[in-house]
Amino acid sequence: MRNHTLLSEFILLGIPQTEGLESLLFVVFSLIYLFTLLGNLLILIAIISSSTLHTPMYFFLGLLPIFDMLFPSVTCPKMLCYLSGQSRAIPYEGCAAQLFFYHFLGSTEGCLYSVMAYDRFVAICHPLRYMLIMKPGVCMALVLVAWVVGGLHATILTSFTFKVTYCGPNRVKYFFCDIPAILPLACTDSSLAQTVGSTNVGFLALMLWFTVCVSYARIAIAILRIRSAESRRKAFSTCSAHLTAILCAYGPVIIIYLQPTPNPLLGAVVQILNNIVSPMLNSLIYSLRNKEVKRSLKKVFHNVVLIVCE
């Protein structure tokens, strides 16, 4: 990549129209980021420490806190650095790495949502064959496919974005390196990269959303056929948290990458919700709406209190 550019670094200008609010934003985003890391770490510990949660459903659920800790860590630490008054410069290679891992982790988590939807479909529509279908080897294979798809997706986007020449302006009018913010700085024609980026992101998002819709359409039909009101409520409760997290994940993608005329301020607000707030909310969604996770969390807190008291 380096052979195609005369720039050695980019300058991140930050969130549009927030000049003078750096100190306030630093405090707010620091607290949110800290809460995100601690909340997801507690959920991960709760799932690992409880033997009753060692099932395919909680295997996939246990991967989400990992993504929700890594995903905001791609952009948040650098943003907190320049909000605290440190340098806004980011090396060319660092900018490329930021873009790659942002799309890699984001698309892999999107694939994981589709895998979780399939897992819920099998559990509700084929309960007697659930453990036979969702064997450990199958679960690992599905996760591996999600990682491969995410890696290929991010590699394509990063390659096309940094294949064009950057030789002039280096001031990125955004708070991290992303395709809509980087490509306008190119010195050569970037229309191909823009087309590939929009097409790739749009196609993957629509395909994953389609698989989720198919799974949940089958699930809805199966739930309506359940005679017991309590069983229907339990099945719906199991799926509602997952659907809420999916809406939080796919909404920003549609707004940011598929809008015909991007709005910098709107894009920044949506990205902040997607990068920082959604990973924090996921920990609340899955912990407060899942009785098994709440029970395991209480045990973790109890053990921590005993250790502290001793």
PDB file of C-alpha atoms in Angstrom, residues 1-308:
ATOM      1  CA  MET A   1       0.000   0.000   0.000  1.00  0.00           C
ATOM      2  CA  ARG A   2       2.773   2.439   0.927  1.00  0.00           C
ATOM      3  CA  ASN A   3       4.116   2.528  -2.638  1.00  0.00           C
ATOM      4  CA  HIS A   4       0.850   4.146  -3.804  1.00  0.00           C
ATOM      5  CA  THR A   5       0.937   7.169  -1.517  1.00  0.00           C
ATOM      6  CA  LEU A   6       3.014  10.230  -0.696  1.00  0.00           C
ATOM      7  CA  LEU A   7       1.360  10.670   2.694  1.00  0.00           C
ATOM      8  CA  SER A   8       2.798   9.283   5.899  1.00  0.00           C
ATOM      9  CA  GLU A   9      -0.122  10.207   8.147  1.00  0.00           C
ATOM     10  CA  PHE A  10      -3.664  11.512   8.308  1.00  0.00           C
ATOM     11  CA  ILE A  11      -5.109  14.106  10.695  1.00  0.00           C
ATOM     12  CA  LEU A  12      -8.402  13.162  12.347  1.00  0.00           C
ATOM     13  CA  LEU A  13     -10.499  16.309  12.797  1.00  0.00           C
ATOM     14  CA  GLY A  14     -12.958  14.566  15.110  1.00  0.00           C
ATOM     15  CA  ILE A  15     -16.726  14.703  15.407  1.00  0.00           C
ATOM     16  CA  PRO A  16     -18.186  17.454  13.175  1.00  0.00           C
ATOM     17  CA  GLN A  17     -19.592  20.564  14.882  1.00  0.00           C
ATOM     18  CA  THR A  18     -18.308  19.690  18.372  1.00  0.00           C
ATOM     19  CA  GLU A  19     -15.527  22.280  18.697  1.00  0.00           C
ATOM     20  CA  GLY A  20     -15.087  23.354  22.310  1.00  0.00           C
ATOM     21  CA  LEU A  21     -16.797  20.251  23.708  1.00  0.00           C
ATOM     22  CA  GLU A  22     -13.700  18.068  23.799  1.00  0.00           C
ATOM     23  CA  SER A  23     -13.459  17.868  27.614  1.00  0.00           C
ATOM     24  CA  LEU A  24     -17.133  16.967  28.024  1.00  0.00           C
ATOM     25  CA  LEU A  25     -17.009  14.383  25.255  1.00  0.00           C
ATOM     26  CA  PHE A  26     -13.852  12.881  26.741  1.00  0.00           C
ATOM     27  CA  VAL A  27     -15.584  12.305  30.092  1.00  0.00           C
ATOM     28  CA  VAL A  28     -18.791  10.939  28.512  1.00  0.00           C
ATOM     29  CA  PHE A  29     -17.077   8.577  26.064  1.00  0.00           C
ATOM     30  CA  SER A  30     -14.558   7.418  28.683  1.00  0.00           C
ATOM     31  CA  LEU A  31     -17.375   6.375  31.017  1.00  0.00           C
ATOM     32  CA  ILE A  32     -19.305   4.648  28.228  1.00  0.00           C
ATOM     33  CA  TYR A  33     -16.191   2.821  26.996  1.00  0.00           C
ATOM     34  CA  LEU A  34     -15.289   1.703  30.531  1.00  0.00           C
ATOM     35  CA  PHE A  35     -18.838   0.512  31.193  1.00  0.00           C
ATOM     36  CA  THR A  36     -18.819  -1.347  27.856  1.00  0.00           C
ATOM     37  CA  LEU A  37     -15.616  -3.201  28.689  1.00  0.00           C
ATOM     38  CA  LEU A  38     -16.661  -4.066  32.244  1.00  0.00           C
ATOM     39  CA  GLY A  39     -20.228  -5.051  31.327  1.00  0.00           C
ATOM     40  CA  ASN A  40     -19.221  -7.360  28.495  1.00  0.00           C
ATOM     41  CA  LEU A  41     -16.360  -8.820  30.519  1.00  0.00           C
ATOM     42  CA  LEU A  42     -18.796  -9.722  33.315  1.00  0.00           C
ATOM     43  CA  ILE A  43     -21.159 -11.422  30.852  1.00  0.00           C
ATOM     44  CA  LEU A  44     -18.268 -13.388  29.366  1.00  0.00           C
ATOM     45  CA  ILE A  45     -17.111 -14.499  32.829  1.00  0.00           C
ATOM     46  CA  ALA A  46     -20.683 -15.418  33.790  1.00  0.00           C
ATOM     47  CA  ILE A  47     -21.123 -17.632  30.717  1.00  0.00           C
ATOM     48  CA  ILE A  48     -17.719 -19.310  31.085  1.00  0.00           C
ATOM     49  CA  SER A  49     -18.056 -19.918  34.829  1.00  0.00           C
ATOM     50  CA  SER A  50     -21.549 -21.467  34.719  1.00  0.00           C
ATOM     51  CA  SER A  51     -21.657 -25.086  33.529  1.00  0.00           C
ATOM     52  CA  THR A  52     -25.409 -24.791  32.842  1.00  0.00           C
ATOM     53  CA  LEU A  53     -24.650 -22.201  30.139  1.00  0.00           C
ATOM     54  CA  HIS A  54     -22.299 -24.445  28.177  1.00  0.00           C
ATOM     55  CA  THR A  55     -24.768 -24.984  25.326  1.00  0.00           C
ATOM     56  CA  PRO A  56     -24.673 -23.940  21.645  1.00  0.00           C
ATOM     57  CA  MET A  57     -26.909 -20.913  22.309  1.00  0.00           C
ATOM     58  CA  TYR A  58     -24.611 -19.565  25.014  1.00  0.00           C
ATOM     59  CA  PHE A  59     -21.515 -20.511  23.042  1.00  0.00           C
ATOM     60  CA  PHE A  60     -22.599 -17.997  20.387  1.00  0.00           C
ATOM     61  CA  LEU A  61     -23.817 -15.560  23.016  1.00  0.00           C
ATOM     62  CA  GLY A  62     -20.429 -15.781  24.724  1.00  0.00           C
ATOM     63  CA  LEU A  63     -18.733 -14.620  21.523  1.00  0.00           C
ATOM     64  CA  LEU A  64     -20.759 -11.396  21.387  1.00  0.00           C
ATOM     65  CA  PRO A  65     -19.120  -9.822  24.481  1.00  0.00           C
ATOM     66  CA  ILE A  66     -15.724 -10.454  22.877  1.00  0.00           C
ATOM     67  CA  PHE A  67     -16.778  -8.575  19.738  1.00  0.00           C
ATOM     68  CA  ASP A  68     -18.436  -5.861  21.815  1.00  0.00           C
ATOM     69  CA  MET A  69     -15.141  -5.268  23.630  1.00  0.00           C
ATOM     70  CA  LEU A  70     -12.949  -5.387  20.523  1.00  0.00           C
ATOM     71  CA  PHE A  71     -15.209  -3.382  18.176  1.00  0.00           C
ATOM     72  CA  PRO A  72     -15.222  -0.079  20.119  1.00  0.00           C
ATOM     73  CA  SER A  73     -11.526  -0.590  20.895  1.00  0.00           C
ATOM     74  CA  VAL A  74     -10.738  -0.034  17.201  1.00  0.00           C
ATOM     75  CA  THR A  75     -11.816   3.623  17.280  1.00  0.00           C
ATOM     76  CA  CYS A  76     -12.427   4.710  20.882  1.00  0.00           C
ATOM     77  CA  PRO A  77      -8.843   4.780  22.315  1.00  0.00           C
ATOM     78  CA  LYS A  78      -7.543   7.058  19.536  1.00  0.00           C
ATOM     79  CA  MET A  79     -10.604   9.285  19.833  1.00  0.00           C
ATOM     80  CA  LEU A  80     -10.100   9.601  23.595  1.00  0.00           C
ATOM     81  CA  CYS A  81      -6.441  10.482  22.997  1.00  0.00           C
ATOM     82  CA  TYR A  82      -7.119  13.519  20.831  1.00  0.00           C
ATOM     83  CA  LEU A  83     -10.147  14.544  22.918  1.00  0.00           C
ATOM     84  CA  SER A  84      -7.739  14.753  25.865  1.00  0.00           C
ATOM     85  CA  GLY A  85      -5.513  17.167  23.931  1.00  0.00           C
ATOM     86  CA  GLN A  86      -2.992  14.745  22.413  1.00  0.00           C
ATOM     87  CA  SER A  87      -2.034  14.517  18.745  1.00  0.00           C
ATOM     88  CA  ARG A  88      -4.771  13.996  16.160  1.00  0.00           C
ATOM     89  CA  ALA A  89      -2.307  12.421  13.715  1.00  0.00           C
ATOM     90  CA  ILE A  90      -2.673   8.764  12.798  1.00  0.00           C
ATOM     91  CA  PRO A  91      -0.034   6.969  10.659  1.00  0.00           C
ATOM     92  CA  TYR A  92      -0.999   5.856   7.160  1.00  0.00           C
ATOM     93  CA  GLU A  93      -0.619   2.207   8.158  1.00  0.00           C
ATOM     94  CA  GLY A  94      -2.580   2.842  11.357  1.00  0.00           C
ATOM     95  CA  CYS A  95      -5.408   4.368   9.352  1.00  0.00           C
ATOM     96  CA  ALA A  96      -5.494   1.333   7.065  1.00  0.00           C
ATOM     97  CA  ALA A  97      -5.452  -1.012  10.069  1.00  0.00           C
ATOM     98  CA  GLN A  98      -8.272   0.932  11.729  1.00  0.00           C
ATOM     99  CA  LEU A  99     -10.449   0.654   8.626  1.00  0.00           C
ATOM    100  CA  PHE A 100      -9.653  -3.051   8.208  1.00  0.00           C
ATOM    101  CA  PHE A 101     -10.438  -4.102  11.787  1.00  0.00           C
ATOM    102  CA  TYR A 102     -13.523  -1.895  11.930  1.00  0.00           C
ATOM    103  CA  HIS A 103     -15.080  -3.692   8.945  1.00  0.00           C
ATOM    104  CA  PHE A 104     -13.623  -7.080   9.892  1.00  0.00           C
ATOM    105  CA  LEU A 105     -15.109  -7.101  13.385  1.00  0.00           C
ATOM    106  CA  GLY A 106     -18.345  -5.432  12.273  1.00  0.00           C
ATOM    107  CA  SER A 107     -19.037  -7.853   9.416  1.00  0.00           C
ATOM    108  CA  THR A 108     -17.992 -10.897  11.449  1.00  0.00           C
ATOM    109  CA  GLU A 109     -20.386  -9.892  14.221  1.00  0.00           C
ATOM    110  CA  GLY A 110     -23.100  -9.457  11.579  1.00  0.00           C
ATOM    111  CA  CYS A 111     -22.438 -13.010  10.394  1.00  0.00           C
ATOM    112  CA  LEU A 112     -22.604 -14.175  14.004  1.00  0.00           C
ATOM    113  CA  TYR A 113     -26.083 -12.643  14.331  1.00  0.00           C
ATOM    114  CA  SER A 114     -27.198 -14.710  11.348  1.00  0.00           C
ATOM    115  CA  VAL A 115     -25.686 -17.836  12.909  1.00  0.00           C
ATOM    116  CA  MET A 116     -27.515 -17.087  16.166  1.00  0.00           C
ATOM    117  CA  ALA A 117     -30.780 -16.669  14.256  1.00  0.00           C
ATOM    118  CA  TYR A 118     -30.244 -20.099  12.687  1.00  0.00           C
ATOM    119  CA  ASP A 119     -29.468 -21.523  16.134  1.00  0.00           C
ATOM    120  CA  ARG A 120     -32.778 -20.135  17.493  1.00  0.00           C
ATOM    121  CA  PHE A 121     -34.599 -21.542  14.439  1.00  0.00           C
ATOM    122  CA  VAL A 122     -33.258 -25.029  15.097  1.00  0.00           C
ATOM    123  CA  ALA A 123     -33.971 -24.791  18.850  1.00  0.00           C
ATOM    124  CA  ILE A 124     -37.612 -23.711  18.398  1.00  0.00           C
ATOM    125  CA  CYS A 125     -38.577 -25.503  15.187  1.00  0.00           C
ATOM    126  CA  HIS A 126     -36.613 -28.738  15.739  1.00  0.00           C
ATOM    127  CA  PRO A 127     -36.208 -29.014  19.535  1.00  0.00           C
ATOM    128  CA  LEU A 128     -35.847 -32.815  19.608  1.00  0.00           C
ATOM    129  CA  ARG A 129     -32.984 -32.760  17.100  1.00  0.00           C
ATOM    130  CA  TYR A 130     -31.367 -29.551  18.400  1.00  0.00           C
ATOM    131  CA  MET A 131     -28.319 -31.103  20.078  1.00  0.00           C
ATOM    132  CA  LEU A 132     -27.856 -33.475  17.151  1.00  0.00           C
ATOM    133  CA  ILE A 133     -27.882 -30.653  14.585  1.00  0.00           C
ATOM    134  CA  MET A 134     -25.943 -28.077  16.595  1.00  0.00           C
ATOM    135  CA  LYS A 135     -23.015 -30.319  17.501  1.00  0.00           C
ATOM    136  CA  PRO A 136     -19.778 -28.709  18.746  1.00  0.00           C
ATOM    137  CA  GLY A 137     -18.110 -29.304  15.392  1.00  0.00           C
ATOM    138  CA  VAL A 138     -20.981 -27.623  13.546  1.00  0.00           C
ATOM    139  CA  CYS A 139     -20.902 -24.629  15.921  1.00  0.00           C
ATOM    140  CA  MET A 140     -17.160 -24.200  15.420  1.00  0.00           C
ATOM    141  CA  ALA A 141     -17.545 -24.499  11.632  1.00  0.00           C
ATOM    142  CA  LEU A 142     -20.256 -21.811  11.583  1.00  0.00           C
ATOM    143  CA  VAL A 143     -18.072 -19.466  13.627  1.00  0.00           C
ATOM    144  CA  LEU A 144     -15.094 -20.154  11.354  1.00  0.00           C
ATOM    145  CA  VAL A 145     -17.186 -19.303   8.288  1.00  0.00           C
ATOM    146  CA  ALA A 146     -18.223 -16.041   9.963  1.00  0.00           C
ATOM    147  CA  TRP A 147     -14.558 -15.129  10.572  1.00  0.00           C
ATOM    148  CA  VAL A 148     -13.574 -16.003   6.973  1.00  0.00           C
ATOM    149  CA  VAL A 149     -16.430 -13.949   5.487  1.00  0.00           C
ATOM    150  CA  GLY A 150     -15.533 -11.005   7.721  1.00  0.00           C
ATOM    151  CA  GLY A 151     -11.864 -11.255   6.789  1.00  0.00           C
ATOM    152  CA  LEU A 152     -12.544 -11.373   3.035  1.00  0.00           C
ATOM    153  CA  HIS A 153     -15.011  -8.497   3.282  1.00  0.00           C
ATOM    154  CA  ALA A 154     -12.571  -6.268   5.198  1.00  0.00           C
ATOM    155  CA  THR A 155      -9.647  -7.190   2.925  1.00  0.00           C
ATOM    156  CA  ILE A 156     -11.553  -6.205  -0.210  1.00  0.00           C
ATOM    157  CA  LEU A 157     -12.685  -2.875   1.253  1.00  0.00           C
ATOM    158  CA  THR A 158      -9.251  -1.978   2.632  1.00  0.00           C
ATOM    159  CA  SER A 159      -7.426  -2.974  -0.561  1.00  0.00           C
ATOM    160  CA  PHE A 160      -9.626  -0.872  -2.831  1.00  0.00           C
ATOM    161  CA  THR A 161      -9.693   2.101  -0.447  1.00  0.00           C
ATOM    162  CA  PHE A 162      -5.900   2.304  -0.128  1.00  0.00           C
ATOM    163  CA  LYS A 163      -5.123   1.292  -3.688  1.00  0.00           C
ATOM    164  CA  VAL A 164      -5.843   4.840  -4.871  1.00  0.00           C
ATOM    165  CA  THR A 165      -3.188   7.541  -4.442  1.00  0.00           C
ATOM    166  CA  TYR A 166      -3.252   9.945  -1.468  1.00  0.00           C
ATOM    167  CA  CYS A 167      -0.810  12.761  -2.124  1.00  0.00           C
ATOM    168  CA  GLY A 168      -2.463  16.023  -1.096  1.00  0.00           C
ATOM    169  CA  PRO A 169      -4.848  16.873   1.745  1.00  0.00           C
ATOM    170  CA  ASN A 170      -4.627  14.596   4.764  1.00  0.00           C
ATOM    171  CA  ARG A 171      -7.240  16.137   7.072  1.00  0.00           C
ATOM    172  CA  VAL A 172      -9.952  13.531   7.682  1.00  0.00           C
ATOM    173  CA  LYS A 173     -13.225  15.256   8.555  1.00  0.00           C
ATOM    174  CA  TYR A 174     -14.241  12.459  10.889  1.00  0.00           C
ATOM    175  CA  PHE A 175     -13.279  10.840  14.169  1.00  0.00           C
ATOM    176  CA  PHE A 176     -11.799   7.663  12.650  1.00  0.00           C
ATOM    177  CA  CYS A 177     -10.662   6.265   9.314  1.00  0.00           C
ATOM    178  CA  ASP A 178     -13.645   5.003   7.339  1.00  0.00           C
ATOM    179  CA  ILE A 179     -14.353   4.729   3.640  1.00  0.00           C
ATOM    180  CA  PRO A 180     -16.684   7.765   3.248  1.00  0.00           C
ATOM    181  CA  ALA A 181     -14.149   9.966   5.063  1.00  0.00           C
ATOM    182  CA  ILE A 182     -10.945   8.712   3.408  1.00  0.00           C
ATOM    183  CA  LEU A 183     -11.887   8.410  -0.275  1.00  0.00           C
ATOM    184  CA  PRO A 184     -12.642  12.152  -0.791  1.00  0.00           C
ATOM    185  CA  LEU A 185      -8.937  12.811  -0.018  1.00  0.00           C
ATOM    186  CA  ALA A 186      -7.714  10.694  -2.947  1.00  0.00           C
ATOM    187  CA  CYS A 187      -5.665  12.393  -5.678  1.00  0.00           C
ATOM    188  CA  THR A 188      -6.774   9.906  -8.326  1.00  0.00           C
ATOM    189  CA  ASP A 189     -10.179   8.635  -9.428  1.00  0.00           C
ATOM    190  CA  SER A 190     -11.795   6.805  -6.502  1.00  0.00           C
ATOM    191  CA  SER A 191     -15.125   5.979  -8.154  1.00  0.00           C
ATOM    192  CA  LEU A 192     -14.267   2.272  -8.427  1.00  0.00           C
ATOM    193  CA  ALA A 193     -13.337   2.081  -4.760  1.00  0.00           C
ATOM    194  CA  GLN A 194     -16.527   3.940  -3.826  1.00  0.00           C
ATOM    195  CA  THR A 195     -18.646   1.596  -5.947  1.00  0.00           C
ATOM    196  CA  VAL A 196     -16.958  -1.525  -4.578  1.00  0.00           C
ATOM    197  CA  GLY A 197     -17.321  -0.251  -1.018  1.00  0.00           C
ATOM    198  CA  SER A 198     -21.024   0.578  -1.298  1.00  0.00           C
ATOM    199  CA  THR A 199     -21.805  -2.604  -3.225  1.00  0.00           C
ATOM    200  CA  ASN A 200     -19.839  -4.864  -0.911  1.00  0.00           C
ATOM    201  CA  VAL A 201     -21.248  -3.402   2.304  1.00  0.00           C
ATOM    202  CA  GLY A 202     -24.775  -3.250   0.911  1.00  0.00           C
ATOM    203  CA  PHE A 203     -24.735  -6.789  -0.500  1.00  0.00           C
ATOM    204  CA  LEU A 204     -23.329  -8.365   2.661  1.00  0.00           C
ATOM    205  CA  ALA A 205     -25.742  -6.459   4.924  1.00  0.00           C
ATOM    206  CA  LEU A 206     -28.742  -7.379   2.770  1.00  0.00           C
ATOM    207  CA  MET A 207     -27.720 -11.045   2.562  1.00  0.00           C
ATOM    208  CA  LEU A 208     -27.224 -11.319   6.314  1.00  0.00           C
ATOM    209  CA  TRP A 209     -30.471  -9.456   6.972  1.00  0.00           C
ATOM    210  CA  PHE A 210     -32.276 -11.809   4.560  1.00  0.00           C
ATOM    211  CA  THR A 211     -30.998 -14.909   6.384  1.00  0.00           C
ATOM    212  CA  VAL A 212     -32.126 -13.421   9.713  1.00  0.00           C
ATOM    213  CA  CYS A 213     -35.572 -12.620   8.308  1.00  0.00           C
ATOM    214  CA  VAL A 214     -35.981 -16.144   6.905  1.00  0.00           C
ATOM    215  CA  SER A 215     -35.015 -17.734  10.219  1.00  0.00           C
ATOM    216  CA  TYR A 216     -37.317 -15.514  12.255  1.00  0.00           C
ATOM    217  CA  ALA A 217     -40.212 -15.892   9.844  1.00  0.00           C
ATOM    218  CA  ARG A 218     -40.019 -19.655  10.407  1.00  0.00           C
ATOM    219  CA  ILE A 219     -39.648 -19.054  14.156  1.00  0.00           C
ATOM    220  CA  ALA A 220     -42.725 -16.774  14.232  1.00  0.00           C
ATOM    221  CA  ILE A 221     -44.813 -19.431  12.482  1.00  0.00           C
ATOM    222  CA  ALA A 222     -43.612 -22.060  14.953  1.00  0.00           C
ATOM    223  CA  ILE A 223     -44.341 -19.831  17.977  1.00  0.00           C
ATOM    224  CA  LEU A 224     -47.889 -19.120  16.779  1.00  0.00           C
ATOM    225  CA  ARG A 225     -48.526 -22.868  16.650  1.00  0.00           C
ATOM    226  CA  ILE A 226     -47.523 -23.355  20.292  1.00  0.00           C
ATOM    227  CA  ARG A 227     -50.650 -23.886  22.391  1.00  0.00           C
ATOM    228  CA  SER A 228     -49.195 -22.966  25.776  1.00  0.00           C
ATOM    229  CA  ALA A 229     -49.151 -19.217  26.424  1.00  0.00           C
ATOM    230  CA  GLU A 230     -46.212 -19.651  28.820  1.00  0.00           C
ATOM    231  CA  SER A 231     -44.197 -21.529  26.188  1.00  0.00           C
ATOM    232  CA  ARG A 232     -44.943 -18.845  23.608  1.00  0.00           C
ATOM    233  CA  ARG A 233     -43.858 -16.132  26.038  1.00  0.00           C
ATOM    234  CA  LYS A 234     -40.615 -17.972  26.814  1.00  0.00           C
ATOM    235  CA  ALA A 235     -39.809 -18.524  23.131  1.00  0.00           C
ATOM    236  CA  PHE A 236     -40.547 -14.882  22.307  1.00  0.00           C
ATOM    237  CA  SER A 237     -38.444 -13.658  25.248  1.00  0.00           C
ATOM    238  CA  THR A 238     -35.495 -15.752  24.073  1.00  0.00           C
ATOM    239  CA  CYS A 239     -35.620 -14.193  20.593  1.00  0.00           C
ATOM    240  CA  SER A 240     -36.537 -10.599  21.457  1.00  0.00           C
ATOM    241  CA  ALA A 241     -33.115  -9.705  22.885  1.00  0.00           C
ATOM    242  CA  HIS A 242     -31.438 -11.066  19.773  1.00  0.00           C
ATOM    243  CA  LEU A 243     -33.756  -9.123  17.466  1.00  0.00           C
ATOM    244  CA  THR A 244     -33.132  -5.901  19.418  1.00  0.00           C
ATOM    245  CA  ALA A 245     -29.362  -6.313  19.047  1.00  0.00           C
ATOM    246  CA  ILE A 246     -29.751  -7.022  15.308  1.00  0.00           C
ATOM    247  CA  LEU A 247     -31.769  -3.839  14.751  1.00  0.00           C
ATOM    248  CA  CYS A 248     -29.097  -1.839  16.601  1.00  0.00           C
ATOM    249  CA  ALA A 249     -26.421  -3.388  14.359  1.00  0.00           C
ATOM    250  CA  TYR A 250     -28.038  -3.110  10.918  1.00  0.00           C
ATOM    251  CA  GLY A 251     -29.742   0.265  11.343  1.00  0.00           C
ATOM    252  CA  PRO A 252     -26.476   2.277  11.313  1.00  0.00           C
ATOM    253  CA  VAL A 253     -25.148   0.355   8.293  1.00  0.00           C
ATOM    254  CA  ILE A 254     -28.199   1.292   6.224  1.00  0.00           C
ATOM    255  CA  ILE A 255     -28.077   4.945   7.307  1.00  0.00           C
ATOM    256  CA  ILE A 256     -24.317   5.452   6.803  1.00  0.00           C
ATOM    257  CA  TYR A 257     -23.347   3.462   3.733  1.00  0.00           C
ATOM    258  CA  LEU A 258     -26.531   3.332   1.661  1.00  0.00           C
ATOM    259  CA  GLN A 259     -27.701   6.969   1.899  1.00  0.00           C
ATOM    260  CA  PRO A 260     -27.395   8.767  -1.504  1.00  0.00           C
ATOM    261  CA  THR A 261     -26.043  12.063  -0.083  1.00  0.00           C
ATOM    262  CA  PRO A 262     -24.058  11.464   3.142  1.00  0.00           C
ATOM    263  CA  ASN A 263     -24.575  13.936   5.976  1.00  0.00           C
ATOM    264  CA  PRO A 264     -21.341  14.268   8.033  1.00  0.00           C
ATOM    265  CA  LEU A 265     -23.043  15.140  11.322  1.00  0.00           C
ATOM    266  CA  LEU A 266     -25.741  12.478  10.955  1.00  0.00           C
ATOM    267  CA  GLY A 267     -23.118   9.921   9.967  1.00  0.00           C
ATOM    268  CA  ALA A 268     -20.966  10.786  12.983  1.00  0.00           C
ATOM    269  CA  VAL A 269     -23.879  10.541  15.420  1.00  0.00           C
ATOM    270  CA  VAL A 270     -24.986   7.198  13.989  1.00  0.00           C
ATOM    271  CA  GLN A 271     -21.411   5.876  14.010  1.00  0.00           C
ATOM    272  CA  ILE A 272     -20.997   6.868  17.654  1.00  0.00           C
ATOM    273  CA  LEU A 273     -24.188   4.996  18.488  1.00  0.00           C
ATOM    274  CA  ASN A 274     -22.943   2.017  16.485  1.00  0.00           C
ATOM    275  CA  ASN A 275     -19.312   2.051  17.679  1.00  0.00           C
ATOM    276  CA  ILE A 276     -19.674   2.937  21.345  1.00  0.00           C
ATOM    277  CA  VAL A 277     -23.267   2.920  22.569  1.00  0.00           C
ATOM    278  CA  SER A 278     -24.554  -0.296  20.922  1.00  0.00           C
ATOM    279  CA  PRO A 279     -21.772  -2.520  22.375  1.00  0.00           C
ATOM    280  CA  MET A 280     -22.669  -1.140  25.811  1.00  0.00           C
ATOM    281  CA  LEU A 281     -26.392  -1.723  25.269  1.00  0.00           C
ATOM    282  CA  ASN A 282     -25.794  -5.297  24.130  1.00  0.00           C
ATOM    283  CA  SER A 283     -24.434  -6.164  27.560  1.00  0.00           C
ATOM    284  CA  LEU A 284     -27.580  -4.728  29.157  1.00  0.00           C
ATOM    285  CA  ILE A 285     -29.932  -6.359  26.635  1.00  0.00           C
ATOM    286  CA  TYR A 286     -28.557  -9.858  27.117  1.00  0.00           C
ATOM    287  CA  SER A 287     -28.035  -9.632  30.875  1.00  0.00           C
ATOM    288  CA  LEU A 288     -31.369  -8.039  31.839  1.00  0.00           C
ATOM    289  CA  ARG A 289     -33.567 -10.119  29.507  1.00  0.00           C
ATOM    290  CA  ASN A 290     -31.986 -13.518  30.155  1.00  0.00           C
ATOM    291  CA  LYS A 291     -32.750 -15.227  33.454  1.00  0.00           C
ATOM    292  CA  GLU A 292     -29.899 -17.730  33.165  1.00  0.00           C
ATOM    293  CA  VAL A 293     -27.334 -15.002  32.534  1.00  0.00           C
ATOM    294  CA  LYS A 294     -28.699 -12.913  35.420  1.00  0.00           C
ATOM    295  CA  ARG A 295     -28.506 -15.927  37.720  1.00  0.00           C
ATOM    296  CA  SER A 296     -24.913 -16.595  36.711  1.00  0.00           C
ATOM    297  CA  LEU A 297     -24.018 -12.910  37.121  1.00  0.00           C
ATOM    298  CA  LYS A 298     -25.383 -12.974  40.677  1.00  0.00           C
ATOM    299  CA  LYS A 299     -23.111 -15.934  41.433  1.00  0.00           C
ATOM    300  CA  VAL A 300     -20.118 -14.071  39.984  1.00  0.00           C
ATOM    301  CA  PHE A 301     -20.888 -10.989  42.102  1.00  0.00           C
ATOM    302  CA  HIS A 302     -21.373 -13.197  45.175  1.00  0.00           C
ATOM    303  CA  ASN A 303     -17.992 -14.871  44.643  1.00  0.00           C
ATOM    304  CA  VAL A 304     -16.307 -11.500  44.100  1.00  0.00           C
ATOM    305  CA  VAL A 305     -17.791 -10.170  47.338  1.00  0.00           C
ATOM    306  CA  LEU A 306     -16.579 -13.248  49.247  1.00  0.00           C
ATOM    307  CA  ILE A 307     -13.056 -12.845  47.852  1.00  0.00           C
ATOM    308  CA  VAL A 308     -13.006  -9.140  48.767  1.00  0.00           C
TER     309      VAL A 308
END
